[in-house]
Amino acid sequence: MLQAKTADIEARGMAALIVTQFSFDADRVLAWLMDMRSRGLDHAVRIGIPGPAGIKTLMRFAAFCGVGASASVLEKYGISITRLL
């Protein structure tokens, strides 16, 4: 689907730019980028980053936006879900 969208943009004489939501897991973002590149999608990508906010605010915003943060990623950074809740 992304390939069709970027092809349509280029067919109209424009440069495609891919913009993402923010993520808490850099490894997943890098895997997604490698997958995109392997499929021939070499367009510029702007990765969203969380703004300056406390972890509770970021988690509420992530839930509101539909961005999933797994317990393992949070634990990786020493964040306890039970203490957050």
Short mmCIF file of N, CA and C in Angstrom, two decimals:
data_model
loop_
_atom_site.label_atom_id
_atom_site.label_comp_id
_atom_site.label_asym_id
_atom_site.label_seq_id
_atom_site.Cartn_x
_atom_site.Cartn_y
_atom_site.Cartn_z
N MET A 1 0.81 -1.18 0.00
CA MET A 1 0.00 0.00 0.00
C MET A 1 0.87 1.26 0.00
N LEU A 2 1.93 1.26 0.82
CA LEU A 2 2.82 2.40 0.86
C LEU A 2 3.52 2.58 -0.48
N GLN A 3 3.85 1.46 -1.13
CA GLN A 3 4.50 1.55 -2.44
C GLN A 3 3.57 2.21 -3.46
N ALA A 4 2.29 1.88 -3.41
CA ALA A 4 1.33 2.48 -4.34
C ALA A 4 1.17 3.97 -4.07
N LYS A 5 1.14 4.34 -2.81
CA LYS A 5 0.98 5.76 -2.46
C LYS A 5 2.19 6.58 -2.92
N THR A 6 3.40 6.06 -2.65
CA THR A 6 4.58 6.81 -3.04
C THR A 6 4.73 6.86 -4.57
N ALA A 7 4.32 5.79 -5.25
CA ALA A 7 4.37 5.79 -6.71
C ALA A 7 3.40 6.83 -7.27
N ASP A 8 2.23 6.95 -6.68
CA ASP A 8 1.24 7.94 -7.12
C ASP A 8 1.76 9.37 -6.91
N ILE A 9 2.40 9.59 -5.77
CA ILE A 9 2.98 10.92 -5.49
C ILE A 9 4.05 11.26 -6.52
N GLU A 10 4.93 10.30 -6.80
CA GLU A 10 6.00 10.54 -7.78
C GLU A 10 5.45 10.72 -9.18
N ALA A 11 4.36 10.01 -9.52
CA ALA A 11 3.75 10.15 -10.84
C ALA A 11 3.19 11.56 -11.04
N ARG A 12 2.92 12.24 -9.95
CA ARG A 12 2.41 13.61 -10.01
C ARG A 12 3.54 14.64 -9.99
N GLY A 13 4.78 14.14 -10.03
CA GLY A 13 5.94 15.03 -10.09
C GLY A 13 6.40 15.56 -8.74
N MET A 14 5.98 14.91 -7.67
CA MET A 14 6.38 15.35 -6.33
C MET A 14 7.32 14.33 -5.70
N ALA A 15 8.04 14.77 -4.69
CA ALA A 15 8.92 13.86 -3.94
C ALA A 15 8.16 13.31 -2.75
N ALA A 16 8.19 12.00 -2.58
CA ALA A 16 7.50 11.38 -1.45
C ALA A 16 8.30 11.56 -0.18
N LEU A 17 7.59 11.83 0.90
CA LEU A 17 8.18 11.94 2.23
C LEU A 17 7.31 11.14 3.18
N ILE A 18 7.92 10.23 3.92
CA ILE A 18 7.17 9.38 4.85
C ILE A 18 7.39 9.92 6.26
N VAL A 19 6.29 10.17 6.98
CA VAL A 19 6.35 10.69 8.34
C VAL A 19 5.65 9.69 9.26
N THR A 20 6.31 9.34 10.36
CA THR A 20 5.75 8.35 11.28
C THR A 20 5.26 9.00 12.57
N GLN A 21 4.46 8.23 13.32
CA GLN A 21 4.14 8.62 14.68
C GLN A 21 5.37 8.33 15.53
N PHE A 22 5.30 8.67 16.80
CA PHE A 22 6.45 8.39 17.65
C PHE A 22 6.43 6.94 18.12
N SER A 23 7.59 6.48 18.55
CA SER A 23 7.73 5.11 19.01
C SER A 23 8.64 5.08 20.22
N PHE A 24 8.42 4.10 21.08
CA PHE A 24 9.30 3.92 22.23
C PHE A 24 10.37 2.86 21.96
N ASP A 25 10.34 2.23 20.80
CA ASP A 25 11.22 1.09 20.54
C ASP A 25 12.04 1.32 19.27
N ALA A 26 13.27 1.79 19.45
CA ALA A 26 14.14 2.09 18.32
C ALA A 26 14.43 0.85 17.48
N ASP A 27 14.52 -0.33 18.11
CA ASP A 27 14.80 -1.55 17.36
C ASP A 27 13.68 -1.86 16.36
N ARG A 28 12.43 -1.64 16.77
CA ARG A 28 11.31 -1.88 15.86
C ARG A 28 11.33 -0.90 14.69
N VAL A 29 11.66 0.35 14.99
CA VAL A 29 11.72 1.37 13.93
C VAL A 29 12.82 1.00 12.93
N LEU A 30 13.98 0.59 13.43
CA LEU A 30 15.07 0.22 12.53
C LEU A 30 14.71 -1.00 11.69
N ALA A 31 14.04 -1.98 12.29
CA ALA A 31 13.61 -3.17 11.54
C ALA A 31 12.62 -2.77 10.45
N TRP A 32 11.70 -1.87 10.77
CA TRP A 32 10.72 -1.39 9.78
C TRP A 32 11.43 -0.67 8.65
N LEU A 33 12.40 0.18 8.99
CA LEU A 33 13.16 0.89 7.94
C LEU A 33 13.92 -0.08 7.04
N MET A 34 14.55 -1.09 7.63
CA MET A 34 15.28 -2.08 6.83
C MET A 34 14.33 -2.83 5.91
N ASP A 35 13.15 -3.17 6.42
CA ASP A 35 12.15 -3.86 5.61
C ASP A 35 11.71 -2.97 4.44
N MET A 36 11.46 -1.70 4.74
CA MET A 36 11.07 -0.76 3.67
C MET A 36 12.14 -0.68 2.59
N ARG A 37 13.38 -0.52 3.04
CA ARG A 37 14.49 -0.40 2.09
C ARG A 37 14.63 -1.68 1.25
N SER A 38 14.42 -2.83 1.85
CA SER A 38 14.54 -4.10 1.13
C SER A 38 13.46 -4.24 0.06
N ARG A 39 12.34 -3.53 0.24
CA ARG A 39 11.26 -3.54 -0.76
C ARG A 39 11.40 -2.42 -1.79
N GLY A 40 12.54 -1.72 -1.74
CA GLY A 40 12.80 -0.69 -2.73
C GLY A 40 12.24 0.69 -2.40
N LEU A 41 11.71 0.86 -1.22
CA LEU A 41 11.22 2.17 -0.80
C LEU A 41 12.37 2.96 -0.20
N ASP A 42 12.94 3.87 -0.97
CA ASP A 42 14.11 4.61 -0.50
C ASP A 42 13.81 6.09 -0.29
N HIS A 43 12.56 6.40 0.00
CA HIS A 43 12.14 7.78 0.21
C HIS A 43 12.62 8.28 1.57
N ALA A 44 12.68 9.59 1.70
CA ALA A 44 13.04 10.20 2.98
C ALA A 44 11.99 9.82 4.02
N VAL A 45 12.46 9.56 5.25
CA VAL A 45 11.56 9.19 6.34
C VAL A 45 11.85 10.11 7.53
N ARG A 46 10.80 10.67 8.09
CA ARG A 46 10.93 11.47 9.31
C ARG A 46 10.28 10.67 10.43
N ILE A 47 11.09 10.28 11.40
CA ILE A 47 10.61 9.47 12.52
C ILE A 47 10.13 10.41 13.63
N GLY A 48 8.90 10.21 14.07
CA GLY A 48 8.38 11.01 15.17
C GLY A 48 9.06 10.65 16.48
N ILE A 49 9.26 11.64 17.32
CA ILE A 49 9.85 11.40 18.63
C ILE A 49 8.93 12.00 19.69
N PRO A 50 8.89 11.39 20.87
CA PRO A 50 8.07 11.96 21.94
C PRO A 50 8.61 13.32 22.36
N GLY A 51 7.72 14.22 22.68
CA GLY A 51 8.11 15.55 23.12
C GLY A 51 8.57 15.55 24.57
N PRO A 52 8.98 16.71 25.06
CA PRO A 52 9.44 16.79 26.46
C PRO A 52 8.26 16.66 27.42
N ALA A 53 8.15 15.52 28.04
CA ALA A 53 7.05 15.25 28.97
C ALA A 53 7.47 14.11 29.88
N GLY A 54 6.80 13.99 31.00
CA GLY A 54 7.05 12.90 31.92
C GLY A 54 6.54 11.59 31.33
N ILE A 55 7.00 10.48 31.88
CA ILE A 55 6.63 9.17 31.35
C ILE A 55 5.12 8.93 31.44
N LYS A 56 4.48 9.37 32.53
CA LYS A 56 3.04 9.18 32.65
C LYS A 56 2.29 9.90 31.53
N THR A 57 2.69 11.13 31.25
CA THR A 57 2.07 11.90 30.17
C THR A 57 2.30 11.23 28.83
N LEU A 58 3.53 10.77 28.60
CA LEU A 58 3.83 10.09 27.34
C LEU A 58 3.00 8.83 27.17
N MET A 59 2.84 8.06 28.25
CA MET A 59 2.05 6.83 28.18
C MET A 59 0.58 7.13 27.89
N ARG A 60 0.03 8.17 28.52
CA ARG A 60 -1.36 8.55 28.24
C ARG A 60 -1.51 8.98 26.79
N PHE A 61 -0.56 9.76 26.31
CA PHE A 61 -0.61 10.22 24.92
C PHE A 61 -0.46 9.04 23.96
N ALA A 62 0.42 8.10 24.29
CA ALA A 62 0.61 6.92 23.45
C ALA A 62 -0.69 6.12 23.37
N ALA A 63 -1.36 5.94 24.50
CA ALA A 63 -2.63 5.20 24.51
C ALA A 63 -3.68 5.94 23.68
N PHE A 64 -3.71 7.25 23.81
CA PHE A 64 -4.67 8.07 23.06
C PHE A 64 -4.44 7.98 21.55
N CYS A 65 -3.17 7.95 21.16
CA CYS A 65 -2.81 7.92 19.74
C CYS A 65 -2.76 6.51 19.15
N GLY A 66 -2.89 5.52 20.00
CA GLY A 66 -2.84 4.15 19.50
C GLY A 66 -1.44 3.61 19.34
N VAL A 67 -0.46 4.24 19.97
CA VAL A 67 0.92 3.76 19.91
C VAL A 67 1.11 2.77 21.04
N GLY A 68 1.41 1.53 20.71
CA GLY A 68 1.59 0.50 21.73
C GLY A 68 2.99 0.52 22.30
N ALA A 69 3.10 0.42 23.61
CA ALA A 69 4.41 0.30 24.26
C ALA A 69 4.38 -0.98 25.08
N SER A 70 5.17 -1.94 24.68
CA SER A 70 5.15 -3.22 25.37
C SER A 70 5.84 -3.14 26.72
N ALA A 71 5.47 -4.04 27.60
CA ALA A 71 6.07 -4.08 28.93
C ALA A 71 7.57 -4.32 28.83
N SER A 72 7.99 -5.12 27.86
CA SER A 72 9.42 -5.42 27.75
C SER A 72 10.22 -4.17 27.36
N VAL A 73 9.65 -3.32 26.53
CA VAL A 73 10.36 -2.09 26.15
C VAL A 73 10.46 -1.18 27.36
N LEU A 74 9.37 -1.05 28.11
CA LEU A 74 9.41 -0.21 29.30
C LEU A 74 10.40 -0.75 30.32
N GLU A 75 10.40 -2.07 30.50
CA GLU A 75 11.34 -2.67 31.45
C GLU A 75 12.78 -2.45 31.02
N LYS A 76 13.00 -2.41 29.71
CA LYS A 76 14.34 -2.19 29.17
C LYS A 76 14.91 -0.86 29.68
N TYR A 77 14.02 0.12 29.89
CA TYR A 77 14.44 1.43 30.38
C TYR A 77 14.19 1.60 31.88
N GLY A 78 13.90 0.49 32.57
CA GLY A 78 13.73 0.53 34.02
C GLY A 78 12.42 1.18 34.48
N ILE A 79 11.38 1.07 33.66
CA ILE A 79 10.09 1.68 33.99
C ILE A 79 9.12 0.57 34.39
N SER A 80 8.53 0.71 35.56
CA SER A 80 7.56 -0.26 36.05
C SER A 80 6.14 0.18 35.71
N ILE A 81 5.41 -0.67 34.98
CA ILE A 81 4.03 -0.34 34.60
C ILE A 81 3.16 -0.22 35.84
N THR A 82 3.36 -1.11 36.81
CA THR A 82 2.50 -1.07 38.01
C THR A 82 2.71 0.24 38.77
N ARG A 83 3.93 0.71 38.85
CA ARG A 83 4.16 1.98 39.54
C ARG A 83 3.59 3.14 38.75
N LEU A 84 3.59 3.05 37.41
CA LEU A 84 2.99 4.11 36.60
C LEU A 84 1.50 4.21 36.83
N LEU A 85 0.85 3.03 36.88
CA LEU A 85 -0.60 3.00 37.05
C LEU A 85 -0.97 3.39 38.47
#
